[in-house]
PDB file of C-alpha atoms in Angstrom:
ATOM      1  CA  UNK A   1      29.094  85.244  17.757  1.00  0.00           C
ATOM      2  CA  UNK A   2      30.744  85.370  14.363  1.00  0.00           C
ATOM      3  CA  UNK A   3      32.222  81.925  14.751  1.00  0.00           C
ATOM      4  CA  UNK A   4      28.830  80.574  15.630  1.00  0.00           C
ATOM      5  CA  UNK A   5      27.519  82.390  12.574  1.00  0.00           C
ATOM      6  CA  UNK A   6      30.269  80.980  10.409  1.00  0.00           C
ATOM      7  CA  UNK A   7      29.539  77.614  11.914  1.00  0.00           C
ATOM      8  CA  UNK A   8      26.025  77.759  11.331  1.00  0.00           C
ATOM      9  CA  UNK A   9      26.637  78.951   7.725  1.00  0.00           C
ATOM     10  CA  UNK A  10      28.927  75.652   7.344  1.00  0.00           C
ATOM     11  CA  UNK A  11      26.539  73.600   8.604  1.00  0.00           C
ATOM     12  CA  UNK A  12      23.960  75.099   6.409  1.00  0.00           C
ATOM     13  CA  UNK A  13      26.112  75.042   3.269  1.00  0.00           C
ATOM     14  CA  UNK A  14      27.018  71.524   4.392  1.00  0.00           C
ATOM     15  CA  UNK A  15      23.424  70.514   4.988  1.00  0.00           C
ATOM     16  CA  UNK A  16      22.542  71.964   1.552  1.00  0.00           C
ATOM     17  CA  UNK A  17      25.233  69.956  -0.163  1.00  0.00           C
ATOM     18  CA  UNK A  18      24.017  67.016   1.759  1.00  0.00           C
ATOM     19  CA  UNK A  19      20.333  67.434   1.275  1.00  0.00           C
ATOM     20  CA  UNK A  20      21.090  65.953  -2.014  1.00  0.00           C
ATOM     21  CA  UNK A  21      22.937  63.296  -1.173  1.00  0.00           C
ATOM     22  CA  UNK A  22      20.874  62.363   1.977  1.00  0.00           C
ATOM     23  CA  UNK A  23      17.681  61.661   0.027  1.00  0.00           C
ATOM     24  CA  UNK A  24      18.220  57.856   0.540  1.00  0.00           C
ATOM     25  CA  UNK A  25      19.438  58.333   3.996  1.00  0.00           C
ATOM     26  CA  UNK A  26      16.984  56.837   7.098  1.00  0.00           C
ATOM     27  CA  UNK A  27      14.518  58.679   8.916  1.00  0.00           C
ATOM     28  CA  UNK A  28      16.410  58.644  12.034  1.00  0.00           C
ATOM     29  CA  UNK A  29      19.342  60.795  10.426  1.00  0.00           C
ATOM     30  CA  UNK A  30      16.608  63.375   9.246  1.00  0.00           C
ATOM     31  CA  UNK A  31      14.980  63.366  12.736  1.00  0.00           C
ATOM     32  CA  UNK A  32      18.373  63.596  14.322  1.00  0.00           C
ATOM     33  CA  UNK A  33      19.202  66.602  12.060  1.00  0.00           C
ATOM     34  CA  UNK A  34      16.249  68.404  12.450  1.00  0.00           C
ATOM     35  CA  UNK A  35      16.672  68.205  16.309  1.00  0.00           C
ATOM     36  CA  UNK A  36      20.203  69.739  15.812  1.00  0.00           C
ATOM     37  CA  UNK A  37      18.639  72.632  13.445  1.00  0.00           C
ATOM     38  CA  UNK A  38      16.104  73.383  16.083  1.00  0.00           C
ATOM     39  CA  UNK A  39      18.185  73.585  19.071  1.00  0.00           C
ATOM     40  CA  UNK A  40      20.419  76.231  16.721  1.00  0.00           C
ATOM     41  CA  UNK A  41      17.179  78.031  16.089  1.00  0.00           C
ATOM     42  CA  UNK A  42      16.405  78.049  19.802  1.00  0.00           C
ATOM     43  CA  UNK A  43      19.748  79.437  20.176  1.00  0.00           C
ATOM     44  CA  UNK A  44      19.880  81.727  17.619  1.00  0.00           C
ATOM     45  CA  UNK A  45      16.798  83.253  19.092  1.00  0.00           C
ATOM     46  CA  UNK A  46      18.051  83.483  22.518  1.00  0.00           C
ATOM     47  CA  UNK A  47      21.035  85.643  20.944  1.00  0.00           C
ATOM     48  CA  UNK A  48      18.545  88.032  19.330  1.00  0.00           C
ATOM     49  CA  UNK A  49      16.613  88.302  22.422  1.00  0.00           C
ATOM     50  CA  UNK A  50      19.978  89.524  24.049  1.00  0.00           C
ATOM     51  CA  UNK A  51      20.904  91.504  21.317  1.00  0.00           C
ATOM     52  CA  UNK A  52      17.729  93.196  21.270  1.00  0.00           C
ATOM     53  CA  UNK A  53      18.065  93.941  25.009  1.00  0.00           C
ATOM     54  CA  UNK A  54      21.393  95.383  24.179  1.00  0.00           C
ATOM     55  CA  UNK A  55      20.270  97.319  21.347  1.00  0.00           C
ATOM     56  CA  UNK A  56      17.781  99.048  23.644  1.00  0.00           C
ATOM     57  CA  UNK A  57      20.495  99.820  26.215  1.00  0.00           C
ATOM     58  CA  UNK A  58      23.426 100.634  23.689  1.00  0.00           C
ATOM     59  CA  UNK A  59      24.146 104.261  22.070  1.00  0.00           C
ATOM     60  CA  UNK A  60      22.741 105.234  18.601  1.00  0.00           C
ATOM     61  CA  UNK A  61      25.874 104.916  16.984  1.00  0.00           C
ATOM     62  CA  UNK A  62      25.836 101.166  17.530  1.00  0.00           C
ATOM     63  CA  UNK A  63      22.145 101.086  16.274  1.00  0.00           C
ATOM     64  CA  UNK A  64      23.138 100.850  12.613  1.00  0.00           C
ATOM     65  CA  UNK A  65      25.722  97.831  13.296  1.00  0.00           C
ATOM     66  CA  UNK A  66      23.276  96.112  15.521  1.00  0.00           C
ATOM     67  CA  UNK A  67      20.680  96.489  12.523  1.00  0.00           C
ATOM     68  CA  UNK A  68      22.599  94.808  10.267  1.00  0.00           C
ATOM     69  CA  UNK A  69      23.353  92.507  12.635  1.00  0.00           C
ATOM     70  CA  UNK A  70      19.605  91.577  13.352  1.00  0.00           C
ATOM     71  CA  UNK A  71      19.003  91.708   9.475  1.00  0.00           C
ATOM     72  CA  UNK A  72      21.996  88.866   9.094  1.00  0.00           C
ATOM     73  CA  UNK A  73      20.400  87.298  11.993  1.00  0.00           C
ATOM     74  CA  UNK A  74      16.551  87.416  10.419  1.00  0.00           C
ATOM     75  CA  UNK A  75      18.233  86.099   7.049  1.00  0.00           C
ATOM     76  CA  UNK A  76      20.047  83.433   8.659  1.00  0.00           C
ATOM     77  CA  UNK A  77      16.867  82.122  10.617  1.00  0.00           C
ATOM     78  CA  UNK A  78      15.013  82.471   6.932  1.00  0.00           C
ATOM     79  CA  UNK A  79      17.756  80.503   5.694  1.00  0.00           C
ATOM     80  CA  UNK A  80      17.509  77.522   8.813  1.00  0.00           C
ATOM     81  CA  UNK A  81      13.597  77.487   8.637  1.00  0.00           C
ATOM     82  CA  UNK A  82      13.729  76.895   4.917  1.00  0.00           C
ATOM     83  CA  UNK A  83      15.947  73.994   5.436  1.00  0.00           C
ATOM     84  CA  UNK A  84      14.234  72.922   8.119  1.00  0.00           C
ATOM     85  CA  UNK A  85      10.879  72.766   6.229  1.00  0.00           C
ATOM     86  CA  UNK A  86      12.902  71.243   3.226  1.00  0.00           C
ATOM     87  CA  UNK A  87      14.087  68.782   5.842  1.00  0.00           C
ATOM     88  CA  UNK A  88      10.479  68.096   7.007  1.00  0.00           C
ATOM     89  CA  UNK A  89       9.490  67.158   3.537  1.00  0.00           C
ATOM     90  CA  UNK A  90      12.279  65.012   2.679  1.00  0.00           C
ATOM     91  CA  UNK A  91      11.481  63.201   6.150  1.00  0.00           C
ATOM     92  CA  UNK A  92       7.899  62.525   5.049  1.00  0.00           C
ATOM     93  CA  UNK A  93       8.881  61.792   1.485  1.00  0.00           C
ATOM     94  CA  UNK A  94      11.517  59.343   3.339  1.00  0.00           C
ATOM     95  CA  UNK A  95       8.968  58.273   5.407  1.00  0.00           C
ATOM     96  CA  UNK A  96       6.390  57.180   2.551  1.00  0.00           C
ATOM     97  CA  UNK A  97       9.102  55.527   0.561  1.00  0.00           C
ATOM     98  CA  UNK A  98      10.133  53.296   3.758  1.00  0.00           C
ATOM     99  CA  UNK A  99       6.140  52.756   3.982  1.00  0.00           C
ATOM    100  CA  UNK A 100       6.018  51.646   0.507  1.00  0.00           C
ATOM    101  CA  UNK A 101       9.517  50.183   0.897  1.00  0.00           C
ATOM    102  CA  UNK A 102       8.147  47.849   3.423  1.00  0.00           C
ATOM    103  CA  UNK A 103       5.111  47.141   1.612  1.00  0.00           C
ATOM    104  CA  UNK A 104       7.424  46.411  -1.239  1.00  0.00           C
ATOM    105  CA  UNK A 105       9.539  43.979   1.133  1.00  0.00           C
ATOM    106  CA  UNK A 106       6.382  42.081   2.116  1.00  0.00           C
ATOM    107  CA  UNK A 107       4.998  41.563  -1.242  1.00  0.00           C
ATOM    108  CA  UNK A 108       8.610  40.589  -2.386  1.00  0.00           C
ATOM    109  CA  UNK A 109       8.340  38.075   0.164  1.00  0.00           C
ATOM    110  CA  UNK A 110       5.504  36.643  -0.398  1.00  0.00           C
ATOM    111  CA  UNK A 111       5.925  36.512  -4.182  1.00  0.00           C
ATOM    112  CA  UNK A 112       9.143  34.791  -3.135  1.00  0.00           C
ATOM    113  CA  UNK A 113       7.431  32.389  -0.702  1.00  0.00           C
ATOM    114  CA  UNK A 114       4.908  31.589  -3.662  1.00  0.00           C
ATOM    115  CA  UNK A 115       7.623  31.185  -5.893  1.00  0.00           C
ATOM    116  CA  UNK A 116       9.221  28.496  -3.577  1.00  0.00           C
ATOM    117  CA  UNK A 117       6.289  26.560  -2.835  1.00  0.00           C
ATOM    118  CA  UNK A 118       5.542  26.486  -6.722  1.00  0.00           C
ATOM    119  CA  UNK A 119       9.250  24.951  -7.096  1.00  0.00           C
ATOM    120  CA  UNK A 120       8.541  22.898  -4.410  1.00  0.00           C
ATOM    121  CA  UNK A 121       5.252  21.582  -5.685  1.00  0.00           C
ATOM    122  CA  UNK A 122       7.289  21.276  -9.408  1.00  0.00           C
ATOM    123  CA  UNK A 123       9.880  19.351  -7.921  1.00  0.00           C
ATOM    124  CA  UNK A 124       7.280  17.000  -6.094  1.00  0.00           C
ATOM    125  CA  UNK A 125       5.320  16.580  -9.448  1.00  0.00           C
ATOM    126  CA  UNK A 126       8.637  15.479 -11.281  1.00  0.00           C
ATOM    127  CA  UNK A 127       9.305  13.066  -8.628  1.00  0.00           C
ATOM    128  CA  UNK A 128       5.820  11.922  -9.098  1.00  0.00           C
ATOM    129  CA  UNK A 129       6.116  11.639 -12.501  1.00  0.00           C
ATOM    130  CA  UNK A 130       9.159   9.930 -12.439  1.00  0.00           C
ATOM    131  CA  UNK A 131       7.942   7.449 -10.107  1.00  0.00           C
ATOM    132  CA  UNK A 132       4.527   6.783 -11.975  1.00  0.00           C
ATOM    133  CA  UNK A 133       6.648   6.145 -15.151  1.00  0.00           C
ATOM    134  CA  UNK A 134       8.849   3.891 -13.263  1.00  0.00           C
ATOM    135  CA  UNK A 135       5.800   1.765 -11.946  1.00  0.00           C
ATOM    136  CA  UNK A 136       4.277   1.910 -15.458  1.00  0.00           C
ATOM    137  CA  UNK A 137       7.401   0.240 -17.004  1.00  0.00           C
ATOM    138  CA  UNK A 138       7.309  -2.389 -14.374  1.00  0.00           C
ATOM    139  CA  UNK A 139       3.762  -3.009 -14.836  1.00  0.00           C
ATOM    140  CA  UNK A 140       4.542  -2.721 -18.825  1.00  0.00           C
ATOM    141  CA  UNK A 141       7.205  -5.329 -18.206  1.00  0.00           C
ATOM    142  CA  UNK A 142       5.249  -7.624 -16.069  1.00  0.00           C
ATOM    143  CA  UNK A 143       2.195  -7.684 -18.449  1.00  0.00           C
ATOM    144  CA  UNK A 144       4.578  -8.708 -20.936  1.00  0.00           C
ATOM    145  CA  UNK A 145       5.802 -11.444 -19.300  1.00  0.00           C
ATOM    146  CA  UNK A 146       2.406 -12.607 -18.608  1.00  0.00           C
ATOM    147  CA  UNK A 147       1.220 -12.394 -22.203  1.00  0.00           C
ATOM    148  CA  UNK A 148       4.469 -14.366 -23.419  1.00  0.00           C
ATOM    149  CA  UNK A 149       3.815 -17.141 -20.185  1.00  0.00           C
ATOM    150  CA  UNK A 150       0.452 -17.065 -21.431  1.00  0.00           C
ATOM    151  CA  UNK A 151       1.106 -17.763 -24.709  1.00  0.00           C
ATOM    152  CA  UNK A 152       3.956 -20.259 -24.037  1.00  0.00           C
ATOM    153  CA  UNK A 153       1.158 -22.105 -22.238  1.00  0.00           C
ATOM    154  CA  UNK A 154      -1.217 -21.658 -24.794  1.00  0.00           C
ATOM    155  CA  UNK A 155       1.107 -23.435 -27.349  1.00  0.00           C
ATOM    156  CA  UNK A 156       1.920 -26.100 -24.595  1.00  0.00           C
ATOM    157  CA  UNK A 157      -1.426 -26.852 -24.341  1.00  0.00           C
ATOM    158  CA  UNK A 158      -2.024 -27.262 -27.989  1.00  0.00           C
ATOM    159  CA  UNK A 159       0.982 -29.241 -28.215  1.00  0.00           C
ATOM    160  CA  UNK A 160      -0.414 -31.554 -25.101  1.00  0.00           C
ATOM    161  CA  UNK A 161      -3.953 -31.579 -26.992  1.00  0.00           C
ATOM    162  CA  UNK A 162      -2.270 -32.733 -30.187  1.00  0.00           C
ATOM    163  CA  UNK A 163      -0.029 -35.402 -28.295  1.00  0.00           C
ATOM    164  CA  UNK A 164      -3.484 -36.302 -26.398  1.00  0.00           C
ATOM    165  CA  UNK A 165      -5.496 -36.686 -29.716  1.00  0.00           C
ATOM    166  CA  UNK A 166      -2.655 -38.497 -31.564  1.00  0.00           C
ATOM    167  CA  UNK A 167      -2.208 -41.329 -28.561  1.00  0.00           C
ATOM    168  CA  UNK A 168      -6.275 -41.326 -28.507  1.00  0.00           C
ATOM    169  CA  UNK A 169      -6.019 -42.058 -32.478  1.00  0.00           C
ATOM    170  CA  UNK A 170      -3.309 -44.426 -32.261  1.00  0.00           C
ATOM    171  CA  UNK A 171      -5.179 -46.057 -29.367  1.00  0.00           C
ATOM    172  CA  UNK A 172      -8.034 -46.489 -31.629  1.00  0.00           C
ATOM    173  CA  UNK A 173      -6.234 -48.091 -33.927  1.00  0.00           C
ATOM    174  CA  UNK A 174      -3.991 -50.455 -31.699  1.00  0.00           C
ATOM    175  CA  UNK A 175      -7.729 -51.431 -30.230  1.00  0.00           C
ATOM    176  CA  UNK A 176      -9.082 -51.888 -34.077  1.00  0.00           C
ATOM    177  CA  UNK A 177      -5.958 -54.068 -34.910  1.00  0.00           C
ATOM    178  CA  UNK A 178      -6.502 -56.082 -31.703  1.00  0.00           C
ATOM    179  CA  UNK A 179     -10.143 -56.599 -32.436  1.00  0.00           C
ATOM    180  CA  UNK A 180      -9.109 -57.788 -35.930  1.00  0.00           C
ATOM    181  CA  UNK A 181      -6.634 -59.986 -34.277  1.00  0.00           C
ATOM    182  CA  UNK A 182      -9.316 -61.289 -32.266  1.00  0.00           C
ATOM    183  CA  UNK A 183     -11.923 -61.851 -34.846  1.00  0.00           C
ATOM    184  CA  UNK A 184      -8.894 -63.669 -36.859  1.00  0.00           C
ATOM    185  CA  UNK A 185      -8.274 -65.917 -33.644  1.00  0.00           C
ATOM    186  CA  UNK A 186     -12.221 -66.304 -33.131  1.00  0.00           C
ATOM    187  CA  UNK A 187     -12.233 -67.671 -36.734  1.00  0.00           C
ATOM    188  CA  UNK A 188      -9.512 -69.820 -36.285  1.00  0.00           C
ATOM    189  CA  UNK A 189     -11.231 -71.226 -33.126  1.00  0.00           C
ATOM    190  CA  UNK A 190     -14.501 -71.589 -35.207  1.00  0.00           C
ATOM    191  CA  UNK A 191     -12.630 -73.429 -37.815  1.00  0.00           C
ATOM    192  CA  UNK A 192     -11.195 -75.513 -35.860  1.00  0.00           C
ATOM    193  CA  UNK A 193     -14.466 -76.615 -34.220  1.00  0.00           C
ATOM    194  CA  UNK A 194     -16.206 -77.136 -37.675  1.00  0.00           C
ATOM    195  CA  UNK A 195     -12.977 -79.615 -38.474  1.00  0.00           C
ATOM    196  CA  UNK A 196     -13.883 -81.198 -34.979  1.00  0.00           C
ATOM    197  CA  UNK A 197     -17.343 -81.476 -35.610  1.00  0.00           C
ATOM    198  CA  UNK A 198     -16.788 -83.055 -38.909  1.00  0.00           C
ATOM    199  CA  UNK A 199     -14.544 -85.332 -37.665  1.00  0.00           C
ATOM    200  CA  UNK A 200     -16.889 -86.224 -34.950  1.00  0.00           C
ATOM    201  CA  UNK A 201     -19.661 -87.266 -37.875  1.00  0.00           C
ATOM    202  CA  UNK A 202     -17.226 -89.013 -39.567  1.00  0.00           C
ATOM    203  CA  UNK A 203     -16.582 -91.126 -36.482  1.00  0.00           C
ATOM    204  CA  UNK A 204     -19.987 -91.516 -35.990  1.00  0.00           C
ATOM    205  CA  UNK A 205     -21.019 -92.678 -39.686  1.00  0.00           C
ATOM    206  CA  UNK A 206     -18.350 -95.449 -39.402  1.00  0.00           C
ATOM    207  CA  UNK A 207     -19.825 -98.769 -39.536  1.00  0.00           C
ATOM    208  CA  UNK A 208     -16.432-100.263 -38.104  1.00  0.00           C
ATOM    209  CA  UNK A 209     -14.829 -98.716 -35.160  1.00  0.00           C
ATOM    210  CA  UNK A 210     -11.277 -97.838 -37.056  1.00  0.00           C
ATOM    211  CA  UNK A 211     -10.472 -95.317 -34.572  1.00  0.00           C
ATOM    212  CA  UNK A 212      -9.552 -96.581 -31.023  1.00  0.00           C
ATOM    213  CA  UNK A 213      -9.921 -94.854 -27.684  1.00  0.00           C
ATOM    214  CA  UNK A 214      -6.432 -94.078 -27.833  1.00  0.00           C
ATOM    215  CA  UNK A 215      -6.577 -92.373 -31.433  1.00  0.00           C
ATOM    216  CA  UNK A 216      -9.548 -90.514 -29.866  1.00  0.00           C
ATOM    217  CA  UNK A 217      -7.728 -89.726 -26.753  1.00  0.00           C
ATOM    218  CA  UNK A 218      -4.658 -88.338 -29.400  1.00  0.00           C
ATOM    219  CA  UNK A 219      -7.397 -86.493 -31.451  1.00  0.00           C
ATOM    220  CA  UNK A 220      -8.642 -84.708 -28.537  1.00  0.00           C
ATOM    221  CA  UNK A 221      -5.325 -83.976 -26.968  1.00  0.00           C
ATOM    222  CA  UNK A 222      -4.203 -82.039 -30.315  1.00  0.00           C
ATOM    223  CA  UNK A 223      -7.260 -80.525 -30.556  1.00  0.00           C
ATOM    224  CA  UNK A 224      -6.461 -79.313 -26.479  1.00  0.00           C
ATOM    225  CA  UNK A 225      -3.125 -78.523 -27.516  1.00  0.00           C
ATOM    226  CA  UNK A 226      -4.168 -76.320 -30.676  1.00  0.00           C
ATOM    227  CA  UNK A 227      -6.926 -74.871 -28.305  1.00  0.00           C
ATOM    228  CA  UNK A 228      -4.385 -74.074 -25.468  1.00  0.00           C
ATOM    229  CA  UNK A 229      -1.691 -72.250 -28.108  1.00  0.00           C
ATOM    230  CA  UNK A 230      -4.788 -70.121 -29.388  1.00  0.00           C
ATOM    231  CA  UNK A 231      -5.812 -69.231 -26.347  1.00  0.00           C
ATOM    232  CA  UNK A 232      -2.208 -68.658 -24.964  1.00  0.00           C
ATOM    233  CA  UNK A 233      -1.819 -66.623 -28.015  1.00  0.00           C
ATOM    234  CA  UNK A 234      -5.099 -64.519 -27.217  1.00  0.00           C
ATOM    235  CA  UNK A 235      -3.535 -64.121 -23.577  1.00  0.00           C
ATOM    236  CA  UNK A 236      -0.543 -62.799 -24.634  1.00  0.00           C
ATOM    237  CA  UNK A 237      -2.386 -60.240 -27.524  1.00  0.00           C
ATOM    238  CA  UNK A 238      -4.707 -59.293 -24.098  1.00  0.00           C
ATOM    239  CA  UNK A 239      -1.713 -58.997 -22.381  1.00  0.00           C
ATOM    240  CA  UNK A 240       0.008 -56.660 -24.685  1.00  0.00           C
ATOM    241  CA  UNK A 241      -3.032 -54.889 -25.315  1.00  0.00           C
ATOM    242  CA  UNK A 242      -3.558 -54.377 -21.390  1.00  0.00           C
ATOM    243  CA  UNK A 243       0.111 -52.982 -21.369  1.00  0.00           C
ATOM    244  CA  UNK A 244      -0.623 -50.639 -24.294  1.00  0.00           C
ATOM    245  CA  UNK A 245      -4.104 -49.250 -22.654  1.00  0.00           C
ATOM    246  CA  UNK A 246      -2.672 -49.084 -19.491  1.00  0.00           C
ATOM    247  CA  UNK A 247       0.573 -46.831 -20.792  1.00  0.00           C
ATOM    248  CA  UNK A 248      -2.056 -44.675 -22.853  1.00  0.00           C
ATOM    249  CA  UNK A 249      -4.359 -44.411 -19.709  1.00  0.00           C
ATOM    250  CA  UNK A 250      -1.377 -43.138 -17.400  1.00  0.00           C
ATOM    251  CA  UNK A 251      -0.288 -40.362 -20.371  1.00  0.00           C
ATOM    252  CA  UNK A 252      -4.097 -39.427 -20.808  1.00  0.00           C
ATOM    253  CA  UNK A 253      -4.073 -39.493 -16.988  1.00  0.00           C
ATOM    254  CA  UNK A 254      -0.903 -37.087 -16.574  1.00  0.00           C
ATOM    255  CA  UNK A 255      -2.049 -35.032 -19.167  1.00  0.00           C
ATOM    256  CA  UNK A 256      -5.462 -34.492 -17.853  1.00  0.00           C
ATOM    257  CA  UNK A 257      -4.034 -33.545 -14.184  1.00  0.00           C
ATOM    258  CA  UNK A 258      -1.575 -30.888 -16.002  1.00  0.00           C
ATOM    259  CA  UNK A 259      -4.410 -29.629 -18.119  1.00  0.00           C
ATOM    260  CA  UNK A 260      -7.510 -29.820 -16.228  1.00  0.00           C
ATOM    261  CA  UNK A 261      -8.819 -26.882 -17.275  1.00  0.00           C
ATOM    262  CA  UNK A 262      -9.153 -28.184 -20.804  1.00  0.00           C
ATOM    263  CA  UNK A 263     -11.403 -31.240 -20.902  1.00  0.00           C
ATOM    264  CA  UNK A 264     -12.283 -32.982 -24.108  1.00  0.00           C
ATOM    265  CA  UNK A 265     -15.301 -34.535 -23.816  1.00  0.00           C
ATOM    266  CA  UNK A 266     -14.383 -36.516 -27.673  1.00  0.00           C
ATOM    267  CA  UNK A 267     -11.285 -37.896 -25.441  1.00  0.00           C
ATOM    268  CA  UNK A 268     -13.637 -39.147 -22.697  1.00  0.00           C
ATOM    269  CA  UNK A 269     -15.934 -40.522 -24.787  1.00  0.00           C
ATOM    270  CA  UNK A 270     -13.037 -42.642 -26.897  1.00  0.00           C
ATOM    271  CA  UNK A 271     -11.616 -43.854 -23.449  1.00  0.00           C
ATOM    272  CA  UNK A 272     -14.927 -44.849 -22.236  1.00  0.00           C
ATOM    273  CA  UNK A 273     -15.430 -46.950 -25.598  1.00  0.00           C
ATOM    274  CA  UNK A 274     -12.075 -48.353 -25.231  1.00  0.00           C
ATOM    275  CA  UNK A 275     -12.647 -49.257 -21.552  1.00  0.00           C
ATOM    276  CA  UNK A 276     -15.827 -51.039 -22.976  1.00  0.00           C
ATOM    277  CA  UNK A 277     -14.061 -53.187 -25.324  1.00  0.00           C
ATOM    278  CA  UNK A 278     -11.170 -53.991 -22.874  1.00  0.00           C
ATOM    279  CA  UNK A 279     -13.765 -55.045 -20.422  1.00  0.00           C
ATOM    280  CA  UNK A 280     -15.309 -56.868 -22.975  1.00  0.00           C
ATOM    281  CA  UNK A 281     -12.383 -58.769 -24.093  1.00  0.00           C
ATOM    282  CA  UNK A 282     -11.530 -59.547 -20.655  1.00  0.00           C
ATOM    283  CA  UNK A 283     -14.582 -61.131 -20.028  1.00  0.00           C
ATOM    284  CA  UNK A 284     -14.192 -63.210 -22.951  1.00  0.00           C
ATOM    285  CA  UNK A 285     -11.007 -64.451 -22.068  1.00  0.00           C
ATOM    286  CA  UNK A 286     -11.990 -65.261 -18.413  1.00  0.00           C
ATOM    287  CA  UNK A 287     -14.577 -67.487 -19.990  1.00  0.00           C
ATOM    288  CA  UNK A 288     -11.948 -69.048 -22.325  1.00  0.00           C
ATOM    289  CA  UNK A 289      -9.904 -69.810 -19.579  1.00  0.00           C
ATOM    290  CA  UNK A 290     -12.310 -71.303 -17.510  1.00  0.00           C
ATOM    291  CA  UNK A 291     -13.613 -73.322 -20.495  1.00  0.00           C
ATOM    292  CA  UNK A 292      -9.833 -74.528 -21.278  1.00  0.00           C
ATOM    293  CA  UNK A 293      -9.466 -75.392 -17.367  1.00  0.00           C
ATOM    294  CA  UNK A 294     -12.744 -77.521 -17.162  1.00  0.00           C
ATOM    295  CA  UNK A 295     -11.784 -79.134 -20.442  1.00  0.00           C
ATOM    296  CA  UNK A 296      -7.924 -79.810 -19.155  1.00  0.00           C
ATOM    297  CA  UNK A 297      -9.669 -81.535 -15.826  1.00  0.00           C
ATOM    298  CA  UNK A 298     -11.821 -83.415 -17.299  1.00  0.00           C
ATOM    299  CA  UNK A 299      -9.233 -84.879 -19.750  1.00  0.00           C
ATOM    300  CA  UNK A 300      -7.316 -86.268 -16.606  1.00  0.00           C
ATOM    301  CA  UNK A 301      -9.970 -88.795 -16.169  1.00  0.00           C
ATOM    302  CA  UNK A 302     -11.449 -89.183 -19.695  1.00  0.00           C
ATOM    303  CA  UNK A 303     -13.204 -92.144 -21.235  1.00  0.00           C
ATOM    304  CA  UNK A 304     -14.627 -91.985 -24.919  1.00  0.00           C
ATOM    305  CA  UNK A 305     -17.945 -91.431 -23.989  1.00  0.00           C
ATOM    306  CA  UNK A 306     -17.408 -88.959 -21.317  1.00  0.00           C
ATOM    307  CA  UNK A 307     -14.533 -87.199 -23.667  1.00  0.00           C
ATOM    308  CA  UNK A 308     -17.550 -86.786 -26.779  1.00  0.00           C
ATOM    309  CA  UNK A 309     -19.730 -85.482 -24.153  1.00  0.00           C
ATOM    310  CA  UNK A 310     -17.310 -83.360 -22.992  1.00  0.00           C
ATOM    311  CA  UNK A 311     -16.333 -81.982 -26.516  1.00  0.00           C
ATOM    312  CA  UNK A 312     -19.910 -81.315 -27.415  1.00  0.00           C
ATOM    313  CA  UNK A 313     -20.504 -79.052 -24.314  1.00  0.00           C
ATOM    314  CA  UNK A 314     -17.111 -77.399 -24.963  1.00  0.00           C
ATOM    315  CA  UNK A 315     -18.409 -76.802 -28.450  1.00  0.00           C
ATOM    316  CA  UNK A 316     -21.796 -75.774 -27.651  1.00  0.00           C
ATOM    317  CA  UNK A 317     -20.382 -73.080 -25.059  1.00  0.00           C
ATOM    318  CA  UNK A 318     -17.478 -71.904 -27.632  1.00  0.00           C
ATOM    319  CA  UNK A 319     -20.231 -71.142 -30.155  1.00  0.00           C
ATOM    320  CA  UNK A 320     -22.768 -69.631 -27.512  1.00  0.00           C
ATOM    321  CA  UNK A 321     -19.293 -67.043 -26.416  1.00  0.00           C
ATOM    322  CA  UNK A 322     -18.404 -66.271 -29.894  1.00  0.00           C
ATOM    323  CA  UNK A 323     -22.083 -66.057 -31.127  1.00  0.00           C
TER     324      UNK A 323
END
């Protein structure tokens, strides 16, 4: 019995000393401890019942000792009941703390998840910003390249337009010079025709036929040679002009093909005028060559009368041509 009391005291002291330490232990330990104390309490109650039965059967001399033991057991039971109530209170507090801890764990987990999602969104936004910045730099670089290319094309177009204008101006000057040369040739031909007319009038006004048919033929051949020389010069000028105009036309066509988006109305008008002038000069050249061939054929089978008639027709045709 005393050993049991000592053990209960030791356990009670251990419980009291450990009550301050086990405030943070698990609820399972508290429940286990409560069950142990309840079992000890039941054991003590059984012992008390046994002792009561013994006291009833015992002598009066042992009544005092039994009473003392009873009081000791009652005190021990009170202490044990107090410990049980304290342990129950601690168990309730621990259960509340555990529930709060669980709720806190859930809240902390939820906050951790939110933090992780925010971090993931932050990383995603940073990657998106980097990607957009790279795309913007590439787009800006491409735009700058396009602007530079457009500026280069603009300068090249201006250069080509200036080149076309200069070539057009040069073509105008060439046409003007060729027209002046053609006018000079026409003046020479007119002067030659005038001299031919005066010589014919002199031959017609002479009383005696000083000029023989051979001299007339020689004069006609001289006139024909001079006319042939003038026609050859005129043909040479026309050929040079054709070459220059063809070259300028090729350059203009090439420029038009390269820069079809920049048509020039003035250039087209000038080219049209030049083509018209060239066609007129070609027509005149064809007529001159035809007249020259006709005169040469007639000179092969010439007589003084036929020569005078042919020369008269030739002069009339030339006068009509240059008028």
